[in-house]
Each structure stands twice: as C-alpha cells, then as structure tokens.
CSV table of C-alpha atoms in Angstrom, one decimal:
chain,number,residue,atom,x,y,z
A,1,MET,CA,-1.9,74.8,36.1
A,2,LYS,CA,0.0,75.8,33.1
A,3,ASP,CA,3.6,75.4,33.4
A,4,LYS,CA,5.6,78.3,33.0
A,5,LEU,CA,9.3,79.6,32.9
A,6,ILE,CA,10.0,82.7,34.7
A,7,ILE,CA,13.1,84.5,34.3
A,8,ALA,CA,13.5,88.1,35.8
A,9,GLY,CA,9.9,88.3,36.4
A,10,LYS,CA,9.0,87.7,32.8
A,11,GLU,CA,7.0,84.3,32.0
A,12,PHE,CA,8.0,82.2,29.0
A,13,SER,CA,5.3,79.5,28.0
A,14,SER,CA,8.1,78.1,25.7
A,15,ARG,CA,11.2,76.6,26.9
A,16,LEU,CA,13.1,76.7,23.9
A,17,PHE,CA,15.1,79.8,22.9
A,18,ILE,CA,16.6,80.3,19.7
A,19,GLY,CA,19.9,81.6,18.1
A,20,THR,CA,19.5,83.6,14.6
A,21,GLY,CA,23.2,82.9,13.4
A,22,LYS,CA,23.9,81.1,10.3
A,23,TYR,CA,20.6,80.8,8.7
A,24,ALA,CA,20.6,80.8,4.8
A,25,SER,CA,18.3,83.9,4.6
A,26,ASN,CA,16.4,86.1,6.8
A,27,LYS,CA,13.0,84.4,5.5
A,28,ILE,CA,14.1,81.0,6.8
A,29,MET,CA,15.4,82.5,10.0
A,30,ALA,CA,11.9,84.0,10.5
A,31,ASP,CA,9.9,80.7,9.8
A,32,SER,CA,11.9,78.8,11.7
A,33,ILE,CA,11.6,81.0,14.7
A,34,GLU,CA,8.1,80.8,14.1
A,35,ALA,CA,7.9,77.0,13.8
A,36,SER,CA,10.1,76.8,17.2
A,37,GLY,CA,7.4,78.4,19.1
A,38,THR,CA,10.0,80.1,21.1
A,39,GLN,CA,9.6,83.7,22.7
A,40,MET,CA,13.1,84.6,22.9
A,41,VAL,CA,15.9,85.0,20.3
A,42,THR,CA,19.5,85.9,20.5
A,43,VAL,CA,21.2,88.4,18.5
A,44,ALA,CA,25.0,89.6,17.9
A,45,LEU,CA,26.3,93.0,17.5
A,46,ARG,CA,28.6,93.9,14.8
A,47,ARG,CA,30.2,96.8,13.1
A,48,VAL,CA,27.9,98.1,10.0
A,49,ASP,CA,29.2,97.3,6.6
A,50,ILE,CA,29.6,100.6,5.3
A,51,GLN,CA,29.5,99.2,1.7
A,52,ASN,CA,26.3,97.6,2.4
A,53,PRO,CA,24.3,99.5,5.0
A,54,GLN,CA,20.9,98.2,4.1
A,55,ASP,CA,21.2,94.8,5.2
A,56,ASN,CA,19.2,94.5,8.3
A,57,MET,CA,18.1,91.1,9.9
A,58,LEU,CA,16.2,92.7,12.8
A,59,ALA,CA,13.4,93.7,10.2
A,60,ALA,CA,12.7,89.8,10.0
A,61,ILE,CA,12.2,89.6,13.7
A,62,ASP,CA,8.6,90.6,15.0
A,63,ARG,CA,9.6,92.3,18.3
A,64,LYS,CA,6.3,92.0,19.7
A,65,LYS,CA,6.3,88.4,19.8
A,66,TYR,CA,10.0,87.7,20.4
A,67,LEU,CA,12.1,89.1,23.1
A,68,LEU,CA,15.5,90.2,21.8
A,69,LEU,CA,18.5,88.7,23.8
A,70,PRO,CA,21.5,90.6,22.5
A,71,ASN,CA,24.6,88.6,23.2
A,72,THR,CA,28.5,89.9,23.7
A,73,SER,CA,29.8,87.3,21.0
A,74,GLY,CA,33.2,88.4,20.0
A,75,ALA,CA,34.2,89.7,23.5
A,76,ARG,CA,37.6,88.3,24.6
A,77,ASN,CA,37.4,89.7,28.1
A,78,ALA,CA,35.2,91.4,30.7
A,79,ASP,CA,36.2,94.8,29.3
A,80,GLU,CA,34.9,94.2,25.8
A,81,ALA,CA,32.0,92.2,27.0
A,82,VAL,CA,30.9,95.2,29.3
A,83,ARG,CA,31.3,97.7,26.1
A,84,LEU,CA,29.1,95.4,24.0
A,85,ALA,CA,26.7,95.1,26.6
A,86,ARG,CA,26.1,99.0,26.8
A,87,LEU,CA,25.9,99.3,23.0
A,88,ALA,CA,23.4,96.4,23.3
A,89,ARG,CA,21.3,98.3,25.7
A,90,ALA,CA,21.3,101.5,23.4
A,91,ALA,CA,20.2,99.5,20.5
A,92,THR,CA,17.4,97.5,22.3
A,93,GLU,CA,16.5,100.0,25.1
A,94,ILE,CA,16.1,96.6,27.1
A,95,ASN,CA,18.5,95.3,29.7
A,96,TRP,CA,18.4,91.6,28.7
A,97,LEU,CA,21.7,90.2,27.9
A,98,LYS,CA,23.4,86.8,27.0
A,99,LEU,CA,26.8,87.3,28.5
A,100,GLU,CA,29.6,85.5,26.6
A,101,VAL,CA,33.2,86.0,26.8
A,102,THR,CA,35.3,83.4,24.9
A,103,PRO,CA,38.9,84.3,24.1
A,104,ASP,CA,39.9,81.1,22.2
A,105,PRO,CA,38.5,80.8,18.8
A,106,TYR,CA,39.0,77.3,18.1
A,107,TYR,CA,36.9,75.5,21.0
A,108,LEU,CA,35.2,78.9,21.9
A,109,LEU,CA,34.7,77.9,25.7
A,110,PRO,CA,33.9,80.8,27.8
A,111,ASP,CA,36.3,82.3,30.0
A,112,PRO,CA,35.2,82.0,33.7
A,113,VAL,CA,37.1,84.5,35.5
A,114,GLU,CA,36.4,87.3,33.0
A,115,THR,CA,32.6,86.0,32.7
A,116,LEU,CA,32.5,86.3,36.7
A,117,LYS,CA,33.9,90.0,36.3
A,118,ALA,CA,31.8,91.4,33.5
A,119,ALA,CA,28.6,89.6,35.3
A,120,GLU,CA,29.4,91.6,38.6
A,121,ILE,CA,29.6,94.9,36.8
A,122,LEU,CA,26.7,94.4,34.5
A,123,VAL,CA,24.2,93.1,37.3
A,124,LYS,CA,25.2,96.4,39.2
A,125,GLU,CA,24.5,98.6,36.1
A,126,GLY,CA,20.9,96.9,36.2
A,127,PHE,CA,21.2,94.5,33.3
A,128,ILE,CA,19.3,91.0,33.3
A,129,VAL,CA,22.2,88.9,32.7
A,130,LEU,CA,22.3,85.6,31.3
A,131,PRO,CA,25.6,84.1,31.4
A,132,TYR,CA,27.2,81.4,28.9
A,133,ILE,CA,29.3,79.3,31.0
A,134,ASN,CA,31.3,76.0,30.9
A,135,ALA,CA,29.2,73.5,33.0
A,136,ASP,CA,31.2,74.4,36.3
A,137,PRO,CA,28.8,74.1,39.3
A,138,VAL,CA,31.3,76.4,41.4
A,139,LEU,CA,31.1,79.2,38.8
A,140,ALA,CA,27.1,78.8,38.5
A,141,LYS,CA,26.9,79.2,42.2
A,142,LYS,CA,29.2,82.3,42.2
A,143,LEU,CA,27.1,83.7,39.4
A,144,GLN,CA,23.6,83.1,40.9
A,145,ASP,CA,24.9,84.5,44.1
A,146,ILE,CA,25.9,87.9,42.5
A,147,GLY,CA,22.5,88.3,40.9
A,148,THR,CA,22.4,86.8,37.4
A,149,ALA,CA,19.2,85.8,35.9
A,150,THR,CA,20.1,82.3,34.9
A,151,VAL,CA,23.0,80.1,34.4
A,152,MET,CA,23.6,78.7,30.9
A,153,PRO,CA,25.9,75.8,30.8
A,154,LEU,CA,27.1,74.4,27.6
A,155,ALA,CA,26.3,70.8,26.6
A,156,SER,CA,29.4,70.9,24.4
A,157,PRO,CA,31.2,73.3,22.3
A,158,ILE,CA,29.3,75.7,20.4
A,159,GLY,CA,27.9,74.3,17.1
A,160,SER,CA,29.6,71.2,17.7
A,161,ASN,CA,26.2,69.2,17.7
A,162,GLN,CA,27.8,66.9,20.1
A,163,GLY,CA,25.1,66.6,22.6
A,164,LEU,CA,25.0,66.7,26.2
A,165,LYS,CA,28.8,65.9,27.1
A,166,THR,CA,28.7,67.7,30.4
A,167,LYS,CA,25.7,65.9,31.8
A,168,ALA,CA,27.2,65.2,35.2
A,169,ALA,CA,28.2,68.6,35.9
A,170,ILE,CA,24.7,70.0,34.3
A,171,GLU,CA,23.1,67.8,36.8
A,172,ILE,CA,25.0,69.4,39.8
A,173,ILE,CA,24.2,72.8,38.5
A,174,ILE,CA,20.6,72.1,38.4
A,175,ALA,CA,20.5,70.4,41.9
A,176,GLN,CA,21.8,73.6,43.2
A,177,ALA,CA,20.2,76.2,41.2
A,178,THR,CA,18.4,79.2,42.6
A,179,VAL,CA,17.8,80.6,39.2
A,180,PRO,CA,16.8,78.8,36.0
A,181,VAL,CA,19.0,76.8,34.3
A,182,VAL,CA,19.1,77.3,30.3
A,183,VAL,CA,21.4,74.5,28.5
A,184,ASP,CA,23.1,76.3,25.9
A,185,ALA,CA,25.5,75.1,23.0
A,186,GLY,CA,26.3,71.9,21.6
A,187,LEU,CA,22.7,70.3,21.6
A,188,GLY,CA,22.7,68.7,18.1
A,189,MET,CA,19.3,66.7,17.8
A,190,PRO,CA,16.0,66.9,19.2
A,191,SER,CA,16.8,63.9,21.5
A,192,HIS,CA,19.6,65.9,23.1
A,193,ALA,CA,17.4,68.8,24.1
A,194,ALA,CA,14.6,66.4,25.3
A,195,GLU,CA,17.4,64.6,27.7
A,196,ALA,CA,18.4,67.9,28.7
A,197,MET,CA,14.9,69.0,29.6
A,198,GLU,CA,14.1,65.2,31.3
A,199,MET,CA,17.1,66.1,33.9
A,200,GLY,CA,15.3,69.3,34.9
A,201,ALA,CA,16.9,71.9,32.7
A,202,ASP,CA,14.5,74.9,32.7
A,203,ALA,CA,15.2,75.8,29.0
A,204,VAL,CA,17.6,75.0,26.1
A,205,LEU,CA,19.0,77.2,23.6
A,206,ILE,CA,19.6,76.1,20.0
A,207,ASN,CA,21.1,77.7,16.9
A,208,THR,CA,23.3,75.6,14.6
A,209,ALA,CA,21.4,72.4,14.9
A,210,ILE,CA,18.3,74.1,13.5
A,211,ALA,CA,20.0,76.7,11.4
A,212,THR,CA,22.0,74.5,9.3
A,213,ALA,CA,19.7,71.6,9.3
A,214,GLY,CA,18.6,70.4,5.8
A,215,ASN,CA,15.3,71.5,6.6
A,216,PRO,CA,15.7,74.3,9.2
A,217,VAL,CA,11.7,74.8,9.5
A,218,LYS,CA,11.1,70.9,10.4
A,219,MET,CA,14.0,70.9,12.6
A,220,ALA,CA,12.7,73.8,14.5
A,221,GLU,CA,9.3,72.0,15.0
A,222,ALA,CA,11.0,68.9,15.9
A,223,PHE,CA,13.1,70.6,18.6
A,224,LYS,CA,9.8,72.2,20.0
A,225,LYS,CA,8.1,68.9,20.4
A,226,ALA,CA,11.4,67.5,21.9
A,227,VAL,CA,11.6,70.2,24.5
A,228,GLN,CA,7.8,69.8,25.5
A,229,ALA,CA,8.0,66.1,25.7
A,230,GLY,CA,11.3,66.3,27.9
A,231,ARG,CA,9.6,69.0,30.2
A,232,GLU,CA,6.5,66.9,30.6
A,233,ALA,CA,8.7,63.9,31.5
A,234,PHE,CA,10.4,65.7,33.9
A,235,GLU,CA,7.2,66.9,35.5
A,236,ALA,CA,5.8,63.2,35.5
A,237,GLY,CA,8.9,61.8,37.2
A,238,SER,CA,10.8,58.9,35.9
A,239,SER,CA,10.0,55.5,37.5
A,240,GLY,CA,13.9,54.8,37.8
A,241,VAL,CA,16.4,52.5,36.4
A,242,LYS,CA,16.9,49.0,37.9
A,243,ASN,CA,19.4,46.3,37.3
A,244,GLN,CA,17.1,43.4,36.5
A,245,ALA,CA,13.8,43.2,34.9
A,246,ASP,CA,10.5,43.9,36.2
A,247,ALA,CA,7.9,42.1,34.6
A,248,SER,CA,5.1,44.3,32.9
A,249,SER,CA,2.7,41.5,32.6
A,250,PRO,CA,1.6,39.5,35.6
A,251,LEU,CA,3.7,36.8,36.9
A,252,THR,CA,0.8,34.6,37.6
A,253,GLY,CA,-1.8,32.5,35.7
A,254,PHE,CA,0.4,31.1,33.1
A,255,LEU,CA,-1.2,28.6,30.9
A,256,ARG,CA,0.9,25.4,32.1
A,257,ASP,CA,0.9,23.1,34.6
B,1,MET,CA,40.4,117.9,3.8
B,2,ALA,CA,38.9,116.2,6.9
B,3,VAL,CA,38.9,112.8,8.2
B,4,LEU,CA,36.6,110.7,10.3
B,5,LYS,CA,37.7,107.4,11.5
B,6,ILE,CA,34.5,105.1,10.8
B,7,ASN,CA,34.5,101.5,12.0
B,8,GLY,CA,38.4,101.5,11.9
B,9,GLU,CA,38.8,103.1,8.5
B,10,ASP,CA,39.6,106.5,7.6
B,11,LYS,CA,37.0,108.4,5.4
B,12,ILE,CA,38.2,111.5,3.8
B,13,PHE,CA,36.1,114.5,3.1
B,14,GLU,CA,37.0,116.9,0.5
B,15,ASN,CA,36.0,120.1,2.6
B,16,SER,CA,34.7,119.4,6.1
B,17,VAL,CA,33.2,116.4,7.7
B,18,PRO,CA,29.3,116.2,8.0
B,19,SER,CA,28.0,118.5,10.4
B,20,THR,CA,26.2,115.9,12.8
B,21,LEU,CA,26.0,112.3,13.2
B,22,LYS,CA,22.6,112.4,11.8
B,23,ASN,CA,24.0,114.0,8.6
B,24,LEU,CA,26.7,111.4,8.6
B,25,LEU,CA,24.2,108.5,8.6
B,26,GLU,CA,22.0,110.1,6.1
B,27,LEU,CA,25.1,110.3,3.6
B,28,LEU,CA,26.3,106.9,4.3
B,29,LYS,CA,22.7,105.6,3.9
B,30,VAL,CA,22.8,103.8,7.4
B,31,ASP,CA,19.2,103.2,8.9
B,32,GLN,CA,19.0,105.3,12.0
B,33,THR,CA,16.3,103.3,13.5
B,34,THR,CA,18.6,100.2,13.8
B,35,VAL,CA,22.0,101.7,14.3
B,36,VAL,CA,24.0,102.0,17.5
B,37,ALA,CA,26.8,104.7,17.3
B,38,GLU,CA,30.0,105.8,19.5
B,39,VAL,CA,31.9,108.9,18.9
B,40,ASN,CA,35.1,108.9,20.4
B,41,GLY,CA,33.9,106.0,22.8
B,42,GLN,CA,30.9,107.4,24.1
B,43,ILE,CA,27.5,105.9,23.1
B,44,ILE,CA,25.2,108.5,21.5
B,45,PRO,CA,21.5,107.6,22.2
B,46,ARG,CA,19.4,107.5,19.3
B,47,GLY,CA,17.3,110.6,20.2
B,48,ASN,CA,20.8,112.6,20.2
B,49,PHE,CA,22.1,111.7,16.8
B,50,GLN,CA,20.8,115.3,15.4
B,51,ASN,CA,22.6,117.3,17.8
B,52,THR,CA,25.9,115.5,18.0
B,53,VAL,CA,28.6,117.7,16.3
B,54,LEU,CA,31.2,116.0,14.4
B,55,ARG,CA,34.8,117.2,14.0
B,56,ASP,CA,37.9,116.5,12.0
B,57,GLY,CA,39.5,113.4,13.4
B,58,HIS,CA,36.5,112.0,15.3
B,59,LYS,CA,36.5,108.1,15.7
B,60,ILE,CA,33.1,106.9,15.1
B,61,GLU,CA,31.8,103.0,15.5
B,62,LEU,CA,28.5,102.1,13.9
B,63,ILE,CA,26.8,98.7,14.9
B,64,ARG,CA,24.0,96.9,14.4
B,65,PHE,CA,22.5,93.5,15.1
B,66,VAL,CA,23.3,90.6,12.9
B,67,GLY,CA,22.5,87.0,13.4
B,68,GLY,CA,23.9,85.3,16.4
B,69,GLY,CA,23.5,82.3,19.0
C-alpha cells in the first residue's frame, strides 16, 4: 500500500510543503517547487503595488499541480488574521488556510491566545485551518479539539535554519495528535527534515532553507529525498538505542586458541 | 475634484472617481483575475467588480498574492 498523507480528506503523496518567499526569481521558485515534488505551496497576501501592478507571482505556479495554501502572515492579532483569511478565500475560492499570528517582528513567534481565538472563528466559517504554533502540546491539543486540520509546530524561529530545537515538545505533540503534525519553520538542512520525519511528523514545511540556498533547485531535491528517507525510516521502525555495544559480527568462531 | 483612498493613500481624480471598481482596476492596469478587493471594508467577489459603484471618499484595498512561507 502506498503511503499517503491525508489532510481534511485530501490525499498528498508528498510530505514536503514549500513556502514561496525569498526566491531570487519566479523562475527559480517554479523550478524549485517542481524539483521538491511538493503538492502544496504557501503564499502570502499583500497590497498591490499601484506603481508596479503587473508583478504577479501566481502566474508562475501551476494551480492544477499545486494546492495553494494562503497564509495570514503579517497578522498581529486574531482580527487581522480573520480578515486576511476571508480575503484569501475570496482570492483563491478555496478554504485552505495557514493561520499565523505573529505580533513580535524580531523572533516572529506565534501568539497562542490569538491563534486559538482566530482558529475558533475560522473553523466555524468552514475554513480548513492549518495553524502555525509554538511547539506547545497543550495548545496543539486545544486546536485539534476545536477542529483544525493539522497542527504546525515550529522547529525553531522562522528562517533561522537552526533545526529541531523543540524536539522534545514536538514528540509529545506527535504522541497525542489526532490530526497530522506538520513541522514548520526553522528546518535548515535536509538532515533536520529527515530527523523530524523519523520522529513521526506527518510532513514538513520548508521555505528559507531552499529559497536562499546556493542552488535552490538542488536543495529542493535534497529535501525531497530527506523527507522520503525520514518517512521510510519511521515506517520501518528504529531498532532502538543502547548504552553498550551489540556486536554486528558473530562472537563465536574466532581464529584464536 | 474627487478622491479615493487606495491602499492607504489618497488618489485624486480631476472630475469624478471611476464609476465602478472594474473601471478603476482597468485604469490602474491591475490584473482582475488575481486581485482581491475590499471597498469600505467589504470584500467584493470577483464577479461583482463590474456592478460595484464607487463614490468620492470610498476606501479601497487592492490585495494580491506574493511569495511567502
């Protein structure tokens, strides 16, 4: 049986989601998305630049191949996030939404109180809500209980490439999850993504580590392989960690008297 | 003279404002298939751009997707 990820009834064969920020060009972005094998990409909403209204990154994304996941980045509280969510729905005519509420511009850490408040409103309005949260198991449980489609705990601050700093808390989130767990933010190298997948995360979301790599297309491919390897290792099951050696070669039949 | 507040900035029109949202978007050369519009805080569905009448003093937000994570 082929391993599938299912979010809100939709099947994904790729467990790697891609953010579209920070690419040097729309062409590099499109090529990186293609190389990653992803089926879902995040986008942000901003005001049209009236002086340069033609710039349209959406044209570079094949919406038949990739599900758009609009985010509420820039929202500092629940009201702003809900407003952005409604605008995103008007733009895409679909209900999928990455909910993020980040009042602090320095660490960009998500506000748990405002995120929960916005999620309650948006779930009631029929949105498929994928909330970006700190790796807080209590909050994750509250969100899944009110009907979010996933929980998306951060590995470390957005764009920091620090890797899985919140590992112990994410393990608890995975252990108690009733919805897919997507590790989002801070994964800087494919090994970080593999580690998250080996732990049993259902998917990872990568932006900065690919978009700002020396060769983004190659890095996208590397993340694709790492996510697959990590997932397969999780399914295979670890043989466990021991405190002492456990010989791989037989301990009998040595050539000595 | 008439004014529309577009994305937080006043845009002044010599005689009157464009009669509909569709006319405004054409004037600004904004792609109507990707833009999302709010008039006085109300989201206007794309199909209603043509019959959304604009008046002096209306506040308009024109929003679209950009790269983001």
